[in-house]
Coordinates of C-alpha atoms in Angstrom, one line a residue:
X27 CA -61.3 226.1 121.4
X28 CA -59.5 228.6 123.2
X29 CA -57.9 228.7 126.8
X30 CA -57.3 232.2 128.8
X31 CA -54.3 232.7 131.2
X32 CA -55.1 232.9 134.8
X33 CA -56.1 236.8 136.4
X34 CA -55.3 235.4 139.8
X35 CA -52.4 237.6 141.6
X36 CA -49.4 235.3 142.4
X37 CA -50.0 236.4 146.0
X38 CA -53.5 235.1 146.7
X39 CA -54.2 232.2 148.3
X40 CA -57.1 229.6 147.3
X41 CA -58.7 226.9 149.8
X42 CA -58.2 223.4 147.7
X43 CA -62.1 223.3 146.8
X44 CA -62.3 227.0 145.8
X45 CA -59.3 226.2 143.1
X46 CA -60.7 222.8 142.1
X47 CA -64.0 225.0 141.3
X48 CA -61.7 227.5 139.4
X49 CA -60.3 224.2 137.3
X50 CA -63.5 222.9 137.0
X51 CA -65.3 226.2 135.0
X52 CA -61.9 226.8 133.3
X53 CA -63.3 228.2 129.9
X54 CA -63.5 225.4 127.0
X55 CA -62.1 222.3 128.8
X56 CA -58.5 223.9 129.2
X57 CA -57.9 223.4 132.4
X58 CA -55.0 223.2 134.2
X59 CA -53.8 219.6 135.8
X60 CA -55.5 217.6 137.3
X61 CA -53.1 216.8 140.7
X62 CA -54.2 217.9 144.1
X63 CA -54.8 221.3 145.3
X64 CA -53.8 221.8 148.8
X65 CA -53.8 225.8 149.7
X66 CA -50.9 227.5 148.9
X67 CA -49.8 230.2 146.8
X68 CA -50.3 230.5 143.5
X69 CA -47.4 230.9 140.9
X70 CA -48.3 232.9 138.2
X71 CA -45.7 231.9 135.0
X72 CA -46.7 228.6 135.7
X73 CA -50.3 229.0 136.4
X74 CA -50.4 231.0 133.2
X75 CA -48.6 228.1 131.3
X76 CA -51.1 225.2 132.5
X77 CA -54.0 227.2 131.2
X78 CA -52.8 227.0 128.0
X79 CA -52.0 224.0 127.8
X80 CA -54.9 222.1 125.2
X81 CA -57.0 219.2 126.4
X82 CA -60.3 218.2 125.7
X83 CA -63.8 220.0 126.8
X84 CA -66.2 218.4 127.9
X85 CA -68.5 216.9 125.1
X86 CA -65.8 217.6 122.7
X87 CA -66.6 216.4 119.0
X88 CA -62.8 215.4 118.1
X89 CA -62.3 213.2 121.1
X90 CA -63.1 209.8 119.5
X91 CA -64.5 209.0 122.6
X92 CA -67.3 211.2 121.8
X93 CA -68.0 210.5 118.4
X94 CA -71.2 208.4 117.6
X95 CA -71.3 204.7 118.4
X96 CA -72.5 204.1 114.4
X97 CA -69.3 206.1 113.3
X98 CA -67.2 203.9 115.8
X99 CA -68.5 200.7 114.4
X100 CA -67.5 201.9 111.2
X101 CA -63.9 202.9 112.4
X102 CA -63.6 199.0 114.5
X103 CA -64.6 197.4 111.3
X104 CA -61.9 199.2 109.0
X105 CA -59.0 198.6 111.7
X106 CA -60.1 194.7 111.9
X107 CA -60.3 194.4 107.9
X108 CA -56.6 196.0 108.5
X109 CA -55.8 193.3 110.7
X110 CA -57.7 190.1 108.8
X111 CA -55.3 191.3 105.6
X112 CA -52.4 190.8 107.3
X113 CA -53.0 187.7 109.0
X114 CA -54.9 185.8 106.3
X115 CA -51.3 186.4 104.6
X116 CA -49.6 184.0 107.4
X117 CA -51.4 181.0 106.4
X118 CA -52.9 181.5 102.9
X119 CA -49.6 180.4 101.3
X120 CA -49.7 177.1 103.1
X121 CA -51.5 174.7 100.7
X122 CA -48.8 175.9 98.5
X123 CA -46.1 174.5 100.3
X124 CA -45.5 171.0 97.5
X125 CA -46.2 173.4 94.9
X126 CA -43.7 175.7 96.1
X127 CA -40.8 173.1 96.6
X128 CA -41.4 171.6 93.5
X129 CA -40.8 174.8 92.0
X130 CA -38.1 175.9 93.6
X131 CA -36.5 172.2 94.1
X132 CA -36.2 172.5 97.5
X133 CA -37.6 170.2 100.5
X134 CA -41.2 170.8 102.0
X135 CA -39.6 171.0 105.3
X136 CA -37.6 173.8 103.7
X137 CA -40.6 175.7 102.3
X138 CA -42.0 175.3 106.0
X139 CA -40.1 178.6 106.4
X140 CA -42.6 181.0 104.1
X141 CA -45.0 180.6 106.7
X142 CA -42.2 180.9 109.8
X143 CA -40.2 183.7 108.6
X144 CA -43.6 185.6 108.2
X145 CA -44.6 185.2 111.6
X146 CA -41.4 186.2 112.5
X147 CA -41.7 189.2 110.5
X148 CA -44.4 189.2 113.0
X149 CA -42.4 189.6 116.1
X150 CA -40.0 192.3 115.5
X151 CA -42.4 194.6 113.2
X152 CA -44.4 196.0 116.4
X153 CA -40.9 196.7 118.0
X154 CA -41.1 199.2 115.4
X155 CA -44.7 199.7 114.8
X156 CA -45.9 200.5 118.6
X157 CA -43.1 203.2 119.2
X158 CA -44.3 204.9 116.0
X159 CA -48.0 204.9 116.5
X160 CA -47.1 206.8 120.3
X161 CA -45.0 209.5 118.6
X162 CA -46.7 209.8 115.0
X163 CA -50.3 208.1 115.6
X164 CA -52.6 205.6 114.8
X165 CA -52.9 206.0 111.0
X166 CA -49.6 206.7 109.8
X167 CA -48.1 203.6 111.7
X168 CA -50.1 201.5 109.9
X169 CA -51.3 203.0 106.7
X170 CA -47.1 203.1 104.6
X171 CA -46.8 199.3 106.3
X172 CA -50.1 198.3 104.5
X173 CA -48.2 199.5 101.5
X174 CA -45.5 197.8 101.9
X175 CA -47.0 194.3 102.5
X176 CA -48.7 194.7 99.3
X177 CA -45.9 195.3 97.2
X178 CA -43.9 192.4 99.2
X179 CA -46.6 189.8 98.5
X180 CA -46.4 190.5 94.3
X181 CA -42.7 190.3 95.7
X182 CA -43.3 186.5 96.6
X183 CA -45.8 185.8 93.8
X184 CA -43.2 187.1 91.5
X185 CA -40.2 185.5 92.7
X186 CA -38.2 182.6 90.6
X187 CA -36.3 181.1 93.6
X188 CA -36.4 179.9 96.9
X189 CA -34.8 182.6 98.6
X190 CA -36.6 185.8 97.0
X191 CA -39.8 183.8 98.3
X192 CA -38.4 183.4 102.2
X193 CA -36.6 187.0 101.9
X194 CA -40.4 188.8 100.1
X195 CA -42.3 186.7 103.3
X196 CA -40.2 187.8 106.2
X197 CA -40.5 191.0 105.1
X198 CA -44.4 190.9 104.3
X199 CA -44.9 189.7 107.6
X200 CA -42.4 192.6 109.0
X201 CA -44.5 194.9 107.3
X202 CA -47.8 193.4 108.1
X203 CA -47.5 193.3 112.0
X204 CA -48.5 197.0 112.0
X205 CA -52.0 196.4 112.6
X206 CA -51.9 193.5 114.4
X207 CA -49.8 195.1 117.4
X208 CA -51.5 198.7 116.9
X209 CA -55.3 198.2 116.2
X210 CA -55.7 197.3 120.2
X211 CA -54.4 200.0 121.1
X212 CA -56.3 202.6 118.5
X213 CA -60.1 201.0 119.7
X214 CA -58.6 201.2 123.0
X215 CA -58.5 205.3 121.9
X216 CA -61.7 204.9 121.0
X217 CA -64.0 203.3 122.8
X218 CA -64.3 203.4 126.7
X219 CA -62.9 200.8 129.0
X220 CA -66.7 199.6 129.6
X221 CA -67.6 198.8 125.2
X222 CA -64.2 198.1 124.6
X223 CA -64.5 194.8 125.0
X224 CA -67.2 194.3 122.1
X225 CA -65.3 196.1 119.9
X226 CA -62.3 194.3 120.5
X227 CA -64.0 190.8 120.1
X228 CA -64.0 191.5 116.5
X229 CA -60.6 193.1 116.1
X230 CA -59.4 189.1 117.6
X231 CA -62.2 187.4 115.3
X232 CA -60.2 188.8 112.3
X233 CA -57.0 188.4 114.0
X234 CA -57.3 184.9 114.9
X235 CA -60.0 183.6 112.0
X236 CA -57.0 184.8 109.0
X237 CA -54.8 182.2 109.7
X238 CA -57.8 179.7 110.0
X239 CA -59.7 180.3 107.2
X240 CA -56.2 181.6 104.8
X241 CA -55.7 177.6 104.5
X242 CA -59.4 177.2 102.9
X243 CA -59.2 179.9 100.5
X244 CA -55.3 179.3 99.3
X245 CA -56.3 175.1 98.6
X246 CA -58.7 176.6 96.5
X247 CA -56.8 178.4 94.3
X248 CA -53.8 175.7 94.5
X249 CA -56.4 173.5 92.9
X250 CA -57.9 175.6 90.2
X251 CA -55.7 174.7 87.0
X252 CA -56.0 178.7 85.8
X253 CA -54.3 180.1 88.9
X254 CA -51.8 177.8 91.0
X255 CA -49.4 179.1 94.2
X256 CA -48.5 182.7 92.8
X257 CA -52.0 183.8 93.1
X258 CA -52.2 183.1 96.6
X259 CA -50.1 186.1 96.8
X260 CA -51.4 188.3 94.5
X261 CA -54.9 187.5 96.1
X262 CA -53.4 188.6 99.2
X263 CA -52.0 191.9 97.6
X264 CA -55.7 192.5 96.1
X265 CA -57.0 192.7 99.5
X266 CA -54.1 194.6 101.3
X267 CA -54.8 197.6 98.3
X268 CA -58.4 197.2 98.6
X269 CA -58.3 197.6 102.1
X270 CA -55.8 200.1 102.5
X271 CA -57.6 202.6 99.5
X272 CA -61.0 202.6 102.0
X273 CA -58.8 203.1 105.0
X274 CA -56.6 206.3 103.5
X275 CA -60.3 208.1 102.8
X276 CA -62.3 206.5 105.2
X277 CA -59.9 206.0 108.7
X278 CA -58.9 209.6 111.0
X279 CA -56.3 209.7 113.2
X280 CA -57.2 208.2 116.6
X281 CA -54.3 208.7 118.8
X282 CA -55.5 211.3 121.7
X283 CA -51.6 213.0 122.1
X284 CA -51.5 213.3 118.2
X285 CA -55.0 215.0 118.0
X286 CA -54.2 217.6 120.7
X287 CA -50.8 218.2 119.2
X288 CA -52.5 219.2 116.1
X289 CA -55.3 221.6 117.8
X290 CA -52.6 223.4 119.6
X291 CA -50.8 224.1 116.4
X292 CA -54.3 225.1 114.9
X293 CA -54.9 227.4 117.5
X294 CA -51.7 229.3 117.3
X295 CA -52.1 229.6 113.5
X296 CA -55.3 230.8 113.9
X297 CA -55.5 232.7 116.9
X298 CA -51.4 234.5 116.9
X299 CA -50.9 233.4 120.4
X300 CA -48.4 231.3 120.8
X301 CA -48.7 230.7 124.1
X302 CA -51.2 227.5 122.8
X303 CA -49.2 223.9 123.7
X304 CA -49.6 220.2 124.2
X305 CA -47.0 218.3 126.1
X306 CA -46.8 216.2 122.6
X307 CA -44.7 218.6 121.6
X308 CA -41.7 218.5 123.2
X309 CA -41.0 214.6 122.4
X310 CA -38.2 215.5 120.1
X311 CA -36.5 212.4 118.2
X312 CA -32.8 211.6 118.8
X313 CA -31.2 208.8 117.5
X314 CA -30.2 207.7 121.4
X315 CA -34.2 207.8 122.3
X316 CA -35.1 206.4 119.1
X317 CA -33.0 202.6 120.2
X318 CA -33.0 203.1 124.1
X319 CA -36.5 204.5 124.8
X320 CA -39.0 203.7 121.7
X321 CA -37.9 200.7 120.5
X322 CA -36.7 199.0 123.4
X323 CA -39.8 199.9 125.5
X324 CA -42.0 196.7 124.1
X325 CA -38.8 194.6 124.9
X326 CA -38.0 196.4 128.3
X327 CA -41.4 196.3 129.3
X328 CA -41.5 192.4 128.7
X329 CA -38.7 191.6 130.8
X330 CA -39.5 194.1 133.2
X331 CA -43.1 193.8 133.6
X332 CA -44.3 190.7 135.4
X333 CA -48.3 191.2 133.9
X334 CA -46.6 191.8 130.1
X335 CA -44.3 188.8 131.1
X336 CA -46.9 186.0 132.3
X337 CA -49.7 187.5 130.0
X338 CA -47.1 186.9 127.1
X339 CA -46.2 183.4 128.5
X340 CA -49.6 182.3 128.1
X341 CA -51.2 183.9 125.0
X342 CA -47.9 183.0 122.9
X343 CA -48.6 178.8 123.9
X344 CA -52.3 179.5 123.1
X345 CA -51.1 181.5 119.6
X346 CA -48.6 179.2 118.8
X347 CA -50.6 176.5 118.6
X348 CA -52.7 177.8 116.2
X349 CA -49.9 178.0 113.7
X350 CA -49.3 174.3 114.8
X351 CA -52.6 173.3 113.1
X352 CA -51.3 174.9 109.6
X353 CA -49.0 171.6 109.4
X354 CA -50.8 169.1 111.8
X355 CA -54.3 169.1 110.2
X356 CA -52.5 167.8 106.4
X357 CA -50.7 164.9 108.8
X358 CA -54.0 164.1 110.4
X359 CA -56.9 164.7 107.4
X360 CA -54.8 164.8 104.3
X361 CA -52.1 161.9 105.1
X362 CA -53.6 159.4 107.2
X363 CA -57.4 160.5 106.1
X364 CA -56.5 160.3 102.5
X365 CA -58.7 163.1 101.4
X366 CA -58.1 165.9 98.8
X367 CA -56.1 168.8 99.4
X368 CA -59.4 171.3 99.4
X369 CA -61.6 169.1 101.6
X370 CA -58.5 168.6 103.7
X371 CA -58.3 172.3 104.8
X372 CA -62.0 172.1 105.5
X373 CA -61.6 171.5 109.4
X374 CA -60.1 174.6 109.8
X375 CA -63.6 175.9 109.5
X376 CA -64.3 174.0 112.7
X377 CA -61.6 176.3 114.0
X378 CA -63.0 179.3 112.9
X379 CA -66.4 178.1 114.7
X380 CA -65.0 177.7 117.6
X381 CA -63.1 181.3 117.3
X382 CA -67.0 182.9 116.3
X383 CA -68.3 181.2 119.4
X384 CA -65.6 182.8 121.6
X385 CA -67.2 186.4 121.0
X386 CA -70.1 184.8 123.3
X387 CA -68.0 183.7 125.8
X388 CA -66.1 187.0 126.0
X389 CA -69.6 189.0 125.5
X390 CA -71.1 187.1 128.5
X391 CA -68.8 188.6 130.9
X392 CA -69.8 192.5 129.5
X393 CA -72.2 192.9 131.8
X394 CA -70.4 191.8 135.2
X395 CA -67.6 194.0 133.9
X396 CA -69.4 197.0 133.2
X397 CA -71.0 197.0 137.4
X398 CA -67.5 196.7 138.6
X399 CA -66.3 199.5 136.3
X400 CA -68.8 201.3 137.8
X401 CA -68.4 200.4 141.0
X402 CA -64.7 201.7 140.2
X403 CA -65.7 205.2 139.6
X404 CA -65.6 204.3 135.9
X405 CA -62.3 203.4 135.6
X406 CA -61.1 200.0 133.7
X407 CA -60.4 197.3 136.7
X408 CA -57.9 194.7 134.3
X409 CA -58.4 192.0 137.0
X410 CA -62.5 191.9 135.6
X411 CA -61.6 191.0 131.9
X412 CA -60.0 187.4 133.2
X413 CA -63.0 185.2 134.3
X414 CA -64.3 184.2 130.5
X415 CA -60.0 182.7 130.5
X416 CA -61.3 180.2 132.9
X417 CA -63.3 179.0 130.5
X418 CA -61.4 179.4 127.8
X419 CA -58.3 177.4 129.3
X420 CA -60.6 174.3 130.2
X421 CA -62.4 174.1 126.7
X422 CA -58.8 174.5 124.9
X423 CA -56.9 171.9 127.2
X424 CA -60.1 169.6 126.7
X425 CA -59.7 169.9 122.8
X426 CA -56.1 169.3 122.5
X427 CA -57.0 165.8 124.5
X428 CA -59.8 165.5 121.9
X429 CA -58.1 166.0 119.0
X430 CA -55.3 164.0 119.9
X431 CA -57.1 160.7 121.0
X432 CA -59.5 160.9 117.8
X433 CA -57.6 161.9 114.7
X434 CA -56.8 158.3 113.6
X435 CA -59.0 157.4 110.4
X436 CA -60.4 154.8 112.9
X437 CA -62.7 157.5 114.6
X438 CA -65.6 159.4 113.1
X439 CA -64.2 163.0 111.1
X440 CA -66.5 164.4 113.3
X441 CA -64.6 163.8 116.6
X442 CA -61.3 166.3 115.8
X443 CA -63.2 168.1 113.6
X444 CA -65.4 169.0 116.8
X445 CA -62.2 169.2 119.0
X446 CA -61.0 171.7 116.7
X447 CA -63.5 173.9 117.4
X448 CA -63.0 173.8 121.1
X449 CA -59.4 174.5 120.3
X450 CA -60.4 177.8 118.7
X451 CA -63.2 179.2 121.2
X452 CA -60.6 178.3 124.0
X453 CA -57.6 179.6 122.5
X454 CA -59.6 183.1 120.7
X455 CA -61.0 183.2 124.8
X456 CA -58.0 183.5 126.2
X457 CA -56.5 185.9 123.5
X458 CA -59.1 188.1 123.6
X459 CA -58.8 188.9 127.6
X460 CA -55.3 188.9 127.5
X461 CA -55.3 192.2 124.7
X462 CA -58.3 193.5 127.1
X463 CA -56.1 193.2 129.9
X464 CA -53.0 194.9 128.5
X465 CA -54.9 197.8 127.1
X466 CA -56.7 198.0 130.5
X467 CA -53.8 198.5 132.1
X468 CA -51.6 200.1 130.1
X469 CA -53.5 202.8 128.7
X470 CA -51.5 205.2 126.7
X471 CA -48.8 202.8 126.2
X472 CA -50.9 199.8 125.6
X473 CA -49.2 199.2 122.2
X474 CA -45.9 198.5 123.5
X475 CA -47.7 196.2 126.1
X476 CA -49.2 194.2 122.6
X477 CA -46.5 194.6 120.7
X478 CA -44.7 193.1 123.6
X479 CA -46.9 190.3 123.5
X480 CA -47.1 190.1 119.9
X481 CA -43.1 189.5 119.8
X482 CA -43.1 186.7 121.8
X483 CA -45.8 184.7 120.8
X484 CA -45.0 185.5 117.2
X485 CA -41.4 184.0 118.2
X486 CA -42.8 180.9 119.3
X487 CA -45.4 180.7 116.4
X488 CA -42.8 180.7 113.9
X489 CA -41.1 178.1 115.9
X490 CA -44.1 175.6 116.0
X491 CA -44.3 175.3 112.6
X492 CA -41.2 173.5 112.0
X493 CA -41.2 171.0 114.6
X494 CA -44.6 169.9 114.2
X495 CA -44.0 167.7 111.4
X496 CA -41.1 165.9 113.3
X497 CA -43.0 165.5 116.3
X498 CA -46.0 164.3 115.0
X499 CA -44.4 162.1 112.8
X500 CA -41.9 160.3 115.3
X501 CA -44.7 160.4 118.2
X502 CA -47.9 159.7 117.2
X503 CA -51.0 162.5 117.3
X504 CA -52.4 161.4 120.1
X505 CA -49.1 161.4 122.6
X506 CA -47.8 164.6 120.5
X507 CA -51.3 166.9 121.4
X508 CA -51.3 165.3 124.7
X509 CA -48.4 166.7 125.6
X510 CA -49.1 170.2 124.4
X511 CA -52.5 169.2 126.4
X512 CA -50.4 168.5 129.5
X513 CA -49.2 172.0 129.1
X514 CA -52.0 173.8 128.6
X515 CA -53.3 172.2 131.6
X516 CA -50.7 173.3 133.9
X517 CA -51.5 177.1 132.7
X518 CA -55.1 176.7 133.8
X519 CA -54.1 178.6 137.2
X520 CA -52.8 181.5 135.8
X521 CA -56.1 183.6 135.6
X522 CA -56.8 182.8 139.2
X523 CA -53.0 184.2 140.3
X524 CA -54.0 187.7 138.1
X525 CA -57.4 187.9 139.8
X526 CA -56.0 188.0 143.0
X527 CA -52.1 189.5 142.7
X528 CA -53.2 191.4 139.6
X529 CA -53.9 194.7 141.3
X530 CA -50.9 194.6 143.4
X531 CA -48.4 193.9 140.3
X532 CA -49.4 197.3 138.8
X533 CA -48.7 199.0 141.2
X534 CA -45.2 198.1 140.9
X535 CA -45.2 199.2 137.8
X536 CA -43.4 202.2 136.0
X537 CA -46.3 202.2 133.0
X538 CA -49.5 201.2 134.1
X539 CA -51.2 204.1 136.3
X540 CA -52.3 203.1 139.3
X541 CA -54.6 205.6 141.5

């Protein structure tokens, strides 16, 4: 690809369509930008610096956009893989936890903590993360974390005290939350606004089914008299390296300023003009921008942004409460139930059915999107995604009743073991429209927008945890999830106030672009 300066005299004068036309057949995509051309006359430095200036052609073969939809699939599965790896970590450890403080010879409610300090590893990791990914790319903020969770999970299976396990976990799960703040944001590079929402049904399958299916496989290896509680970190590390080898052959770079930062530098190396140049470029790393622009931008775009804000709100009380079930299902099927620690865990595959049937929920509402997309001139339209919440609200306010009015050992298994699944197709429902809608709206900076979220609700997930033993203990099951019930039930409007203020909230704002 090559782009060739402008012969137009600085004192001509072009009618606005005649210089849209000029843009238009601008040789191999490299136009100049795309604002409004009122007449008036043309200046020539610039004009000669905009034409230059690298962007895709039409058709091009390295936008992702444009690559095949077989070679895409391949590409959604590898970034979800990178995402199930780091959240089956949060929750695989938690059979452990009586192992672990008999170890160690601390208190369970003590060894609560390897699963909290991960998830709050989880919240300030995409601080870090998102800013990296919109300077470096896609691949190289989340490829060295990948690493690094690996070698902190043999960190925790190796450890010989209570602290090197809580100080290896925190930092596993700072490490980890790479992928689960950035992979939104890369399928949002690669797939447009109308299949995104396919592709990003399994991206928040393997998001939300780790943590629900982590408790099933670490039980099992609890119980098996050749393993115990170490390998449910070195079985974690297995899969971060195994993962991570097919992704450092297998996964390009996604990120659209990265890619055209790199052609530009290819074309002046192989071409001698220097005159090649991508506005990537010039986003030079200072210390000062470094702590006031990249990594405060997720923070000052959740206090500052009323969609990141209420968006947050909502999909941190849905997340949070899936952490909840880690210590609430032992009260309810291990405790009162009496059964085995392995058969125990086996509700959370109720939850994990309930997440699968989600994906139809969201998928129902594809086709609806895609005619007001297009109605839209092809351009995303955020407000669309939040219908299938409706849904997803009513079905996970109705199983938090459920569960909660069931669970004694008085009531059919059946009954919470059902509710559970309504649990997870309401609350992966929600959490799926919410990421939809950030990256909708955000665009180029929708990875601060989920990392934003991802801080919060990973704040109140590693909160949940701790108290849910207390509450459920000193209240009862049945008042404790009513309460949370009560609560989810008062957020049941807030799809309906996005639907209809949505549109005008982004246009106060300073990052989503609003035509």
């Amino acid at each position: 690809m090559s782009c060739e300066p402008s012969s137009t005299s600085s004192k001509e004068t072009l009618p606005a369509d005649q210089g849209r036309a000029n843009r238009d057949n601008h040789p191999s995509g490299c136009r100049p930008d795309d604002e409004k051309y009122p007449p008036m006359p043309l200046d020539t430095t610039k004009t000669t610096h905009e034409a230059y200036r690298v962007r895709w052609a039409p058709d091009d073969p390295e936008n992702p956009r444009n690559w095949s939809f077989g070679y895409k699939s391949w590409i959604t599965f590898l970034l979800s893989m990178l995402s199930l790896s780091a959240s089956l970590g949060s929750s695989i450890i938690s059979p452990a936890e009586k192992s672990i403080a008999t170890y160690t010879h601390v208190s369970k409610e003590v060894v609560v903590l390897s699963i909290s300090l991960y998830i709050l590893g989880f919240a300030f990791g995409p601080l870090c993360w998102a800013p990296v990914s919109e300077l470096f790319g896609r691949k190289v903020s989340m490829l060295p974390a990948m690493f690094c969770l690996g070698l902190f999970s043999i960190g925790t299976a190796t450890s010989q005290n209570a602290q090197s396990v809580l100080v290896t976990r925190f930092f596993a799960g700072l490490f980890g939350s790479a992928p689960v703040s950035n992979v939104s944001a890369a399928l949002g590079d690669v797939w447009d606004p109308k299949a995104r929402g396919m592709a990003l049904t399994l991206y928040a399958v393997a998001v939300v089914g780790g943590p629900t299916i982590g408790p099933i496989i670490g039980s099992a290896i609890v119980t098996n008299k050749h393993l115990g509680w170490r390998w449910t970190q070195y079985t974690q590390a297995i899969w971060v390296f195994a993962v991570l080898t097919v992704c450092v052959f297998a996964l390009p770079e996604l990120y659209e300023p990265v890619l055209l930062h790199r052609r530009a530098k290819r074309l002046r190396k192989e071409s001698g003009n220097e005159n090649h140049w991508h506005p990537h470029e010039s986003h030079k790393l200072t210390p000062r921008d470094i702590l006031t622009k990249h990594l405060a931008r997720p923070l000052r775009m959740l206090f500052t942004e009323p969609m990141v804000t209420c968006i947050a709100l909502y999909a941190s009380f849905v997340y949070a409460l899936l952490y909840f079930t880690l210590e609430v299902f032992p009260i309810v099927f291990e405790e009162e139930r009496g059964w085995k620690l392995v058969v125990s865990t086996l509700p959370f595959l109720g939850l994990f059915v309930g997440v699968i049937f989600a994906v139809f929920i969201n998928l129902a509402n594809q086709p609806r999107y895609i005619r007001i997309v297009d109605a839209n001139g092809g351009k995303p339209v955020p407000e669309a995604r939040l219908l299938p919440m409706v849904t997803g609200g009513i079905l996970f306010a109705a199983g938090l009743f459920w569960f909660g009015w069931t669970a004694a050992p008085q009531f059919h298994w059946a009954h919470p073991v059902v509710a559970a699944g309504l649990i997870g197709a309401g609350f992966n429902t929600i959490f799926q429209q919410c990421i939809n809608f950030l990256v909708d709206t955000y665009g180029l900076y929708a990875a601060s927008a989920v990392s934003a979220n991802t801080f919060l609700r990973s704040i109140l997930a590693a909160g949940f945890p701790l108290v849910a033993q207390p509450m459920f203990h000193n209240l009862g099951v049945g008042p404790a999830m009513s309460i949370l019930g009560a609560i989810a039930s008062l957020a049941l409007p807030v799809p309906f106030i996005f639907m209809k203020y949505g549109l005008v909230l982004r246009k106060m704002s300073k990052f989503a672009p609003v035509e």
